[in-house]
Coordinates of N, CA and C and ligand atoms in Angstrom, one line a residue:
M1 N 12.8 11.1 1.3 CA 11.3 11.0 0.9 C 11.1 9.5 1.0
S2 N 10.0 8.9 2.0 CA 9.6 7.5 1.9 C 8.4 7.3 1.1
E3 N 8.3 6.4 0.6 CA 7.2 6.3 -0.5 C 6.3 5.0 -0.1
L4 N 5.2 4.8 -0.4 CA 4.5 3.8 0.0 C 4.3 2.7 -1.0
D5 N 3.3 2.4 -1.4 CA 2.9 1.3 -2.5 C 4.0 1.5 -3.6
V6 N 4.3 2.8 -3.8 CA 5.1 3.1 -4.9 C 6.5 3.3 -4.7
V7 N 7.5 2.7 -5.1 CA 9.0 2.7 -4.5 C 9.7 3.8 -5.3
E8 N 9.4 3.9 -6.6 CA 10.4 4.9 -7.4 C 9.4 5.8 -7.9
P9 N 8.8 6.6 -7.0 CA 8.0 7.8 -7.5 C 8.8 8.9 -8.7
E10 N 9.8 9.1 -7.9 CA 10.5 10.3 -8.9 C 11.0 9.9 -10.6
Q11 N 11.2 8.5 -10.3 CA 11.5 7.9 -11.8 C 10.1 8.2 -12.5
E12 N 9.2 7.4 -12.0 CA 7.8 7.4 -12.4 C 7.4 8.7 -13.0
Q13 N 7.5 9.8 -12.1 CA 6.7 11.0 -12.3 C 7.5 11.6 -13.3
E14 N 8.9 12.0 -12.9 CA 9.6 12.9 -13.9 C 10.4 12.2 -15.0
H15 N 10.6 10.9 -15.1 CA 11.3 10.3 -16.2 C 10.7 8.8 -16.6
P16 N 9.4 8.9 -17.0 CA 8.7 7.6 -16.9 C 9.5 6.7 -18.0
D17 N 10.1 7.2 -18.9 CA 11.1 6.5 -19.9 C 12.3 5.9 -19.4
E18 N 12.7 6.4 -18.1 CA 14.1 5.9 -18.0 C 13.8 4.5 -17.2
L19 N 12.9 3.8 -16.9 CA 12.9 2.4 -16.4 C 13.2 1.6 -17.5
D20 N 14.0 0.5 -17.1 CA 14.3 -0.4 -18.1 C 13.2 -0.9 -18.7
P21 N 12.9 -1.0 -20.0 CA 11.8 -1.4 -20.7 C 11.1 -2.8 -20.2
E22 N 11.8 -3.6 -20.0 CA 11.5 -4.8 -19.5 C 10.7 -4.8 -18.0
V23 N 11.7 -4.0 -17.3 CA 10.9 -3.6 -15.8 C 9.6 -2.9 -15.9
K24 N 9.4 -2.0 -16.8 CA 8.5 -1.2 -17.0 C 7.3 -1.9 -17.5
A25 N 7.4 -3.0 -18.2 CA 6.5 -3.9 -19.2 C 5.8 -4.7 -18.1
R26 N 6.7 -5.2 -17.1 CA 6.3 -6.1 -16.0 C 5.7 -5.2 -15.0
R27 N 5.7 -3.9 -14.9 CA 5.3 -3.0 -13.9 C 3.7 -2.7 -14.3
D28 N 3.9 -2.5 -15.6 CA 2.3 -2.2 -16.1 C 1.4 -3.1 -16.3
A29 N 1.8 -4.3 -16.5 CA 1.3 -5.4 -16.5 C 0.5 -5.8 -15.0
A30 N 1.6 -5.5 -14.0 CA 1.0 -5.8 -12.8 C -0.1 -4.8 -12.3
L31 N 0.4 -3.4 -12.5 CA -0.7 -2.6 -12.3 C -1.9 -2.5 -12.9
A32 N -1.9 -3.4 -14.0 CA -3.3 -3.6 -14.4 C -4.2 -4.4 -13.5
H33 N -3.6 -5.0 -12.6 CA -4.4 -5.9 -11.5 C -4.8 -5.3 -10.6
V34 N -4.4 -4.0 -10.3 CA -4.3 -3.5 -9.0 C -5.6 -2.4 -9.2
R35 N -6.7 -2.3 -8.3 CA -7.8 -1.6 -8.2 C -7.4 -0.2 -8.0
K36 N -8.1 0.7 -9.0 CA -8.0 2.0 -9.1 C -9.1 2.9 -8.4
L37 N -8.8 4.1 -8.1 CA -9.8 5.0 -7.4 C -11.3 5.0 -8.2
G38 N -12.3 4.7 -7.5 CA -13.3 4.7 -8.3 C -14.0 3.3 -8.4
D39 N -13.3 2.4 -7.8 CA -13.8 1.0 -7.8 C -14.2 0.7 -6.3
P40 N -15.5 0.3 -6.3 CA -16.2 0.5 -4.7 C -15.3 -0.6 -3.9
V41 N -14.5 -1.5 -4.3 CA -14.0 -2.5 -3.3 C -13.0 -1.8 -2.6
L42 N -12.3 -0.5 -3.2 CA -11.5 0.3 -2.3 C -11.7 0.8 -1.0
R43 N -13.4 0.9 -1.2 CA -14.1 1.8 -0.1 C -14.8 0.8 1.2
A44 N -14.7 -0.4 0.6 CA -15.2 -1.6 1.4 C -14.4 -2.0 2.6
K45 N -14.9 -2.3 3.8 CA -14.2 -3.0 4.9 C -13.8 -4.3 4.4
A46 N -12.7 -4.8 4.6 CA -12.4 -6.1 4.5 C -12.7 -6.8 5.6
L47 N -12.9 -8.3 5.4 CA -13.4 -9.1 6.6 C -12.2 -9.9 7.0
R48 N -12.5 -10.4 8.5 CA -11.3 -11.2 8.9 C -11.0 -12.3 8.1
V49 N -9.6 -12.5 8.1 CA -9.1 -14.0 7.5 C -9.5 -15.1 8.6
E50 N -10.3 -16.2 8.3 CA -10.6 -17.0 8.9 C -10.0 -18.3 8.9
R51 N -9.7 -18.6 7.6 CA -8.9 -19.9 7.1 C -7.6 -19.8 6.9
F52 N -6.6 -20.5 7.4 CA -5.3 -20.2 7.1 C -5.0 -21.6 6.4
D53 N -5.2 -21.8 5.0 CA -5.2 -22.8 4.3 C -4.1 -22.7 3.1
D54 N -4.2 -23.6 2.3 CA -3.3 -23.2 1.0 C -3.9 -22.3 0.3
L55 N -5.2 -22.1 0.0 CA -5.5 -20.9 -0.6 C -5.0 -19.6 -0.2
L56 N -4.7 -19.4 1.0 CA -4.5 -18.2 1.8 C -2.7 -18.0 1.4
Q57 N -2.1 -19.0 1.4 CA -0.7 -19.3 1.1 C -0.4 -18.8 -0.1
D58 N -1.2 -19.2 -1.2 CA -1.3 -18.8 -2.6 C -1.5 -17.5 -2.8
E59 N -2.5 -16.9 -2.0 CA -2.9 -15.4 -2.2 C -1.8 -14.7 -1.8
V60 N -1.0 -15.1 -0.7 CA 0.2 -14.1 -0.2 C 1.2 -14.2 -1.0
Q61 N 1.4 -15.6 -2.0 CA 2.7 -15.4 -2.6 C 2.2 -14.7 -4.1
R62 N 0.8 -14.7 -4.5 CA 0.2 -13.9 -5.7 C 0.5 -12.4 -5.3
M63 N 0.2 -12.2 -4.3 CA 0.0 -10.6 -3.9 C 1.7 -10.2 -3.6
G64 N 2.5 -11.0 -3.2 CA 4.1 -10.6 -3.1 C 4.5 -10.2 -4.4
A65 N 4.2 -11.2 -5.5 CA 4.8 -11.0 -6.5 C 4.4 -9.9 -7.5
L66 N 3.1 -9.6 -7.4 CA 2.4 -8.6 -8.0 C 3.1 -7.3 -7.3
M67 N 3.3 -7.1 -6.1 CA 4.0 -6.0 -5.5 C 5.4 -5.7 -5.9
D68 N 6.0 -6.8 -6.2 CA 7.5 -6.6 -6.6 C 7.5 -6.2 -7.9
D69 N 6.6 -6.7 -9.0 CA 6.5 -6.3 -10.1 C 6.1 -5.0 -10.3
A70 N 5.1 -4.6 -9.4 CA 4.6 -3.3 -9.7 C 5.8 -2.1 -8.8
L71 N 6.7 -2.6 -8.4 CA 7.8 -1.7 -7.6 C 7.4 -1.2 -6.3
G72 N 6.1 -1.7 -5.9 CA 5.7 -1.3 -4.7 C 6.3 -2.0 -3.3
V73 N 6.3 -1.3 -2.2 CA 6.8 -1.7 -1.0 C 5.7 -2.4 -0.1
G74 N 4.4 -2.1 -0.4 CA 3.2 -2.7 0.4 C 2.1 -3.1 -0.4
L75 N 1.1 -3.8 -0.3 CA 0.0 -4.1 -0.9 C -1.0 -4.6 0.0
A76 N -2.3 -4.4 0.1 CA -3.5 -5.0 0.7 C -4.2 -5.6 -0.3
A77 N -4.9 -6.6 0.4 CA -5.6 -7.5 -0.5 C -6.9 -6.8 -1.0
T78 N -7.3 -5.7 -0.5 CA -8.3 -4.9 -1.1 C -8.1 -4.4 -2.2
Q79 N -6.6 -4.2 -2.6 CA -6.4 -3.6 -3.9 C -6.5 -4.5 -5.1
V80 N -6.5 -5.8 -4.7 CA -6.5 -6.6 -5.7 C -8.0 -7.3 -5.8
G81 N -8.9 -6.8 -5.2 CA -10.3 -7.0 -5.1 C -10.5 -8.1 -4.3
V82 N -9.6 -8.6 -3.5 CA -10.0 -9.5 -2.1 C -10.5 -8.8 -0.8
L83 N -11.5 -9.2 -0.6 CA -11.9 -8.5 1.0 C -11.7 -9.2 2.2
H84 N -10.3 -9.3 2.1 CA -9.7 -10.1 3.2 C -8.8 -9.2 4.0
R85 N -8.9 -9.4 5.4 CA -7.8 -8.4 6.2 C -6.3 -9.0 6.1
L86 N -5.9 -8.9 4.9 CA -4.5 -9.4 4.5 C -3.7 -8.1 4.0
L87 N -2.5 -8.2 4.6 CA -1.5 -7.2 3.9 C -0.1 -7.9 3.4
V88 N 0.6 -7.4 2.8 CA 2.0 -7.9 2.7 C 2.8 -6.6 2.4
Y89 N 4.0 -6.6 2.8 CA 5.2 -5.5 2.6 C 6.5 -6.1 2.7
R90 N 7.3 -5.3 2.1 CA 8.9 -5.6 2.2 C 9.2 -4.1 2.0
T91 N 9.9 -3.6 3.2 CA 10.5 -2.3 3.2 C 11.8 -2.2 2.8
D92 N 12.7 -3.3 2.7 CA 14.2 -3.3 2.5 C 14.2 -4.8 1.4
S93 N 14.6 -4.2 0.2 CA 14.6 -5.2 -0.7 C 15.5 -6.4 -0.6
E94 N 16.3 -6.4 0.5 CA 16.9 -7.6 1.1 C 16.2 -8.5 1.8
A95 N 15.2 -8.2 2.4 CA 14.3 -8.8 3.5 C 13.5 -9.6 2.7
S96 N 12.8 -10.5 3.6 CA 12.1 -11.3 3.1 C 10.6 -10.8 3.2
L97 N 9.5 -11.3 2.4 CA 8.3 -10.7 2.5 C 7.5 -10.7 3.8
V98 N 6.9 -9.8 4.4 CA 6.1 -9.8 5.6 C 4.5 -10.0 5.1
A99 N 3.9 -10.8 5.7 CA 2.3 -10.8 5.4 C 1.7 -11.1 6.7
L100 N 0.8 -10.2 7.0 CA -0.1 -10.0 8.1 C -1.3 -10.3 7.9
A101 N -2.1 -11.3 8.6 CA -3.6 -11.2 8.5 C -4.0 -10.7 9.7
N102 N -5.1 -10.1 9.6 CA -6.1 -9.7 10.7 C -5.0 -8.4 11.6
P103 N -4.6 -7.6 10.8 CA -3.4 -6.8 11.7 C -4.5 -5.8 12.3
V104 N -4.0 -5.5 13.8 CA -4.5 -4.4 14.7 C -3.6 -3.5 15.1
I105 N -3.6 -2.5 14.9 CA -2.8 -1.6 15.6 C -3.2 -1.1 17.0
E106 N -2.2 -1.8 17.9 CA -2.6 -1.9 19.4 C -2.1 -0.3 19.9
W107 N -1.0 0.0 19.5 CA -0.5 1.2 19.9 C -0.1 2.3 18.9
A108 N 0.0 3.3 19.2 CA 0.3 4.4 18.0 C 1.2 5.5 18.8
S109 N 2.5 6.0 18.6 CA 3.0 6.9 19.3 C 2.3 8.3 19.0
E110 N 2.5 9.2 19.9 CA 1.9 10.5 20.2 C 2.8 11.5 18.9
E111 N 4.0 11.0 19.0 CA 4.9 11.6 18.0 C 4.4 11.4 16.7
T112 N 4.4 12.2 15.8 CA 4.1 12.1 14.3 C 5.1 12.3 13.5
E113 N 4.9 11.9 12.1 CA 6.0 12.2 11.1 C 5.1 12.6 9.6
A114 N 5.7 13.5 9.2 CA 4.9 13.8 7.7 C 6.0 13.2 6.7
A115 N 5.3 12.6 5.7 CA 6.3 12.4 4.6 C 5.3 12.0 3.3
D116 N 6.1 12.0 2.1 CA 5.3 11.9 1.0 C 4.8 10.0 0.8
E117 N 3.8 9.9 0.3 CA 3.5 8.6 0.1 C 2.6 8.6 -1.2
G118 N 2.9 7.5 -2.2 CA 2.3 7.3 -3.1 C 1.3 6.0 -2.7
C119 N 0.6 5.4 -4.0 CA -0.2 4.8 -3.6 C -0.6 3.7 -5.1
L120 N -0.5 2.6 -5.2 CA -0.6 2.0 -6.3 C -1.9 2.0 -7.1
S121 N -3.1 2.3 -6.2 CA -4.6 2.5 -6.7 C -4.6 4.1 -6.8
L122 N -3.7 4.8 -6.7 CA -3.8 6.2 -7.1 C -2.7 6.6 -8.1
P123 N -2.7 6.2 -9.3 CA -1.5 6.3 -10.1 C -1.0 8.1 -10.3
G124 N 0.3 8.4 -9.9 CA 0.7 9.7 -10.5 C 0.2 10.6 -9.0
V125 N -0.2 10.1 -8.0 CA -0.5 11.2 -6.8 C 0.7 10.6 -5.7
H126 N 1.0 11.8 -5.4 CA 1.8 11.7 -4.2 C 1.4 12.8 -3.3
L127 N 1.4 12.5 -2.0 CA 0.6 13.1 -0.7 C 1.5 13.3 0.3
E128 N 1.6 14.2 0.8 CA 2.2 14.6 2.2 C 1.2 14.0 3.4
V129 N 1.5 12.7 3.8 CA 0.6 12.4 5.0 C 1.2 12.3 6.3
T130 N 0.6 12.9 7.2 CA 1.2 12.9 8.7 C 0.5 11.6 9.4
R131 N 1.4 11.0 10.1 CA 1.1 9.7 10.9 C 1.8 9.4 12.1
P132 N 1.4 8.6 13.3 CA 2.1 8.3 14.3 C 3.5 7.7 13.6
A133 N 4.6 7.9 14.4 CA 5.9 7.8 14.1 C 6.3 6.0 14.1
R134 N 5.4 5.9 15.2 CA 5.9 4.4 15.7 C 4.5 3.7 15.9
V135 N 4.4 2.5 15.7 CA 3.1 1.6 16.1 C 3.6 0.3 16.6
R136 N 2.7 -0.4 17.3 CA 2.6 -1.8 17.6 C 1.6 -2.4 17.2
V137 N 1.9 -3.5 16.5 CA 0.5 -4.1 15.6 C 0.8 -5.5 16.2
S138 N -0.6 -6.2 16.2 CA -0.7 -7.5 16.5 C -1.4 -8.1 15.5
A139 N -1.0 -9.1 15.1 CA -1.7 -9.9 13.7 C -1.3 -11.4 13.7
Q140 N -1.8 -12.1 12.7 CA -1.5 -13.5 12.6 C -0.7 -13.6 11.2
D141 N 0.3 -14.5 11.3 CA 1.2 -14.6 10.1 C 0.3 -16.0 9.2
P142 N 0.9 -16.2 8.0 CA 0.0 -16.7 7.2 C -0.5 -18.3 7.6
A143 N 0.6 -18.7 8.8 CA 0.0 -20.1 9.2 C -1.1 -19.8 10.1
G144 N -1.5 -18.7 10.7 CA -2.2 -18.6 11.6 C -1.7 -18.2 13.0
E145 N -0.4 -18.2 13.0 CA 0.2 -18.0 14.4 C 0.2 -16.5 14.7
P146 N 0.0 -16.3 15.9 CA 0.0 -14.9 16.3 C 1.3 -14.0 16.1
V147 N 1.3 -12.8 15.8 CA 2.8 -12.2 15.9 C 2.4 -10.5 16.1
E148 N 3.5 -10.2 16.9 CA 3.4 -8.8 17.3 C 4.6 -8.0 16.7
I149 N 4.5 -6.9 16.0 CA 5.4 -6.0 15.2 C 5.6 -4.9 16.1
E150 N 6.7 -4.1 16.4 CA 6.9 -3.0 16.7 C 7.7 -2.5 15.5
A151 N 7.2 -1.2 15.0 CA 7.7 -0.7 13.7 C 8.0 0.9 14.0
E152 N 8.7 1.2 13.1 CA 9.2 2.7 13.0 C 9.4 3.1 11.8
G153 N 9.6 4.5 11.2 CA 9.8 4.9 10.1 C 9.1 4.2 9.0
L154 N 9.6 3.8 7.9 CA 8.9 3.5 6.8 C 8.0 2.2 7.0
E155 N 8.5 1.5 7.6 CA 7.9 0.0 8.1 C 6.6 0.4 8.9
A156 N 6.5 1.4 9.8 CA 5.2 1.9 10.5 C 4.4 2.7 9.4
R157 N 4.8 3.2 8.8 CA 4.2 4.1 7.6 C 3.3 3.0 7.0
V158 N 4.2 2.3 6.2 CA 3.6 1.3 5.3 C 2.5 0.6 6.0
I159 N 2.6 0.0 6.9 CA 1.6 -0.8 7.8 C 0.5 -0.1 8.2
Q160 N 0.5 1.2 8.2 CA -0.6 2.0 8.8 C -1.4 2.4 7.2
H161 N -0.5 2.4 6.3 CA -1.0 2.9 4.9 C -2.1 1.7 4.3
E162 N -1.5 0.3 4.5 CA -2.0 -0.9 4.2 C -3.3 -1.1 5.2
V163 N -3.2 -1.0 6.5 CA -4.3 -1.1 7.5 C -5.5 -0.2 7.0
D164 N -5.1 1.0 6.6 CA -6.1 1.9 6.2 C -6.9 1.3 5.0
H165 N -6.3 0.7 4.0 CA -6.7 0.0 2.9 C -7.8 -1.0 3.3
L166 N -7.5 -1.6 4.2 CA -8.4 -2.8 4.7 C -9.8 -2.1 5.6
D167 N -9.6 -0.8 5.8 CA -10.8 -0.3 6.2 C -11.4 0.6 5.2
G168 N -11.1 0.5 3.8 CA -11.6 1.5 2.8 C -11.2 2.9 3.1
I169 N -9.8 3.1 3.9 CA -9.5 4.4 3.8 C -8.4 4.6 2.9
L170 N -8.4 5.9 2.0 CA -7.2 6.2 1.2 C -6.3 7.3 1.9
I171 N -5.3 7.4 1.2 CA -4.4 8.7 1.4 C -5.2 9.9 1.2
L172 N -6.1 10.0 0.4 CA -6.8 11.3 -0.1 C -7.7 11.5 1.1
D173 N -7.8 10.7 2.5 CA -8.9 10.9 3.3 C -7.8 11.5 4.4
R174 N -6.5 11.4 4.4 CA -5.7 11.8 5.4 C -5.1 13.1 5.0
V175 N -5.5 14.0 4.2 CA -5.0 15.2 3.8 C -6.1 16.3 3.9
S176 N -5.4 17.5 3.5 CA -6.6 18.6 3.3 C -7.4 18.5 2.2
K177 N -8.3 19.5 2.3 CA -9.2 19.6 1.1 C -8.4 19.9 -0.3
E178 N -7.5 21.0 0.1 CA -6.8 21.6 -1.1 C -5.7 20.6 -1.6
Q179 N -5.2 19.7 -0.9 CA -4.3 18.7 -1.3 C -5.0 17.7 -2.0
R180 N -6.3 17.5 -1.7 CA -7.2 16.3 -2.1 C -7.4 16.8 -3.8
K181 N -8.0 18.0 -3.9 CA -8.2 18.6 -5.0 C -7.1 18.5 -5.9
Q182 N -5.7 18.9 -5.6 CA -4.7 18.9 -6.3 C -4.3 17.4 -6.9
A183 N -4.6 16.7 -5.9 CA -4.4 15.1 -6.1 C -5.3 14.6 -7.2
M184 N -6.6 15.1 -7.0 CA -7.4 14.4 -8.0 C -7.1 15.1 -9.5
R185 N -6.5 16.3 -9.9 CA -6.2 16.6 -11.0 C -5.2 15.7 -11.5
E186 N -4.0 15.4 -10.4 CA -3.0 14.7 -11.1 C -3.4 13.3 -11.5
L187 N -4.5 12.8 -10.8 CA -4.9 11.3 -11.0 C -5.6 11.4 -12.3
R188 N -6.4 12.4 -12.5 CA -7.2 12.4 -14.0 C -6.1 12.4 -14.9
Q189 N -5.0 13.3 -15.0 CA -3.9 13.3 -15.7 C -3.1 12.0 -16.0
A190 N -3.0 11.4 -14.9 CA -2.3 10.0 -15.0 C -3.1 9.0 -15.7
L191 N -4.4 9.0 -15.5 CA -5.2 8.2 -15.9 C -5.6 8.0 -17.2
S192 N -5.6 9.5 -17.8 CA -6.2 9.8 -19.0 C -5.0 9.9 -20.1
G193 N -3.7 10.1 -19.5 CA -3.0 10.4 -20.9 C -1.7 9.4 -20.8
R194 N -0.7 10.3 -20.8 CA 0.7 9.5 -21.0 C 0.9 8.2 -21.0
D195 N 0.8 7.2 -20.3 CA 1.1 5.8 -20.3 C 0.0 5.0 -20.8
A196 N -1.2 5.5 -21.0 CA -2.4 4.6 -21.1 C -2.5 4.1 -22.7
Ligands
ZN1 ZN1 -2.0 2.5 -1.0

């Protein structure tokens, strides 16, 4: 199972108390900064990054730290209320943070893959989402230099999930009506109870 914004869904879903208390406290604090479903910013289309200055570097660092604390593998700027076409991800805990500004999916494979995805903006929700298995993405790095990435597997999925966020699209929009209804029930439970 590959997961998106949320990296340890099983622990979170079935054994919420088994996270180390310090890790959990950090995670809860980070999640408090992430916009949740119902916040209109999640439905807005983010604007191009035009200035590659110190403020942008700070934004990338802040998003990376928040993503790590939240135990996520990806985060889009819109999820922290910034309408910038900027996303960060790290699909391998050993790897360094990848930050992409103005990402454009230039090519997607016809071959698709279905896998479970979670989202930091939809606590408690996990949905099976079908997406192209491979993508080629052009973007700019935080210094404004052009980059091109060919991705497959989890990396391809994370990039597509986060680019969707920049266009105001959520995983709820990528599944059937029945799956969406079930997800909304789970979301209400997660937001009303348990951890709150
Ligand atoms: Zn998400």
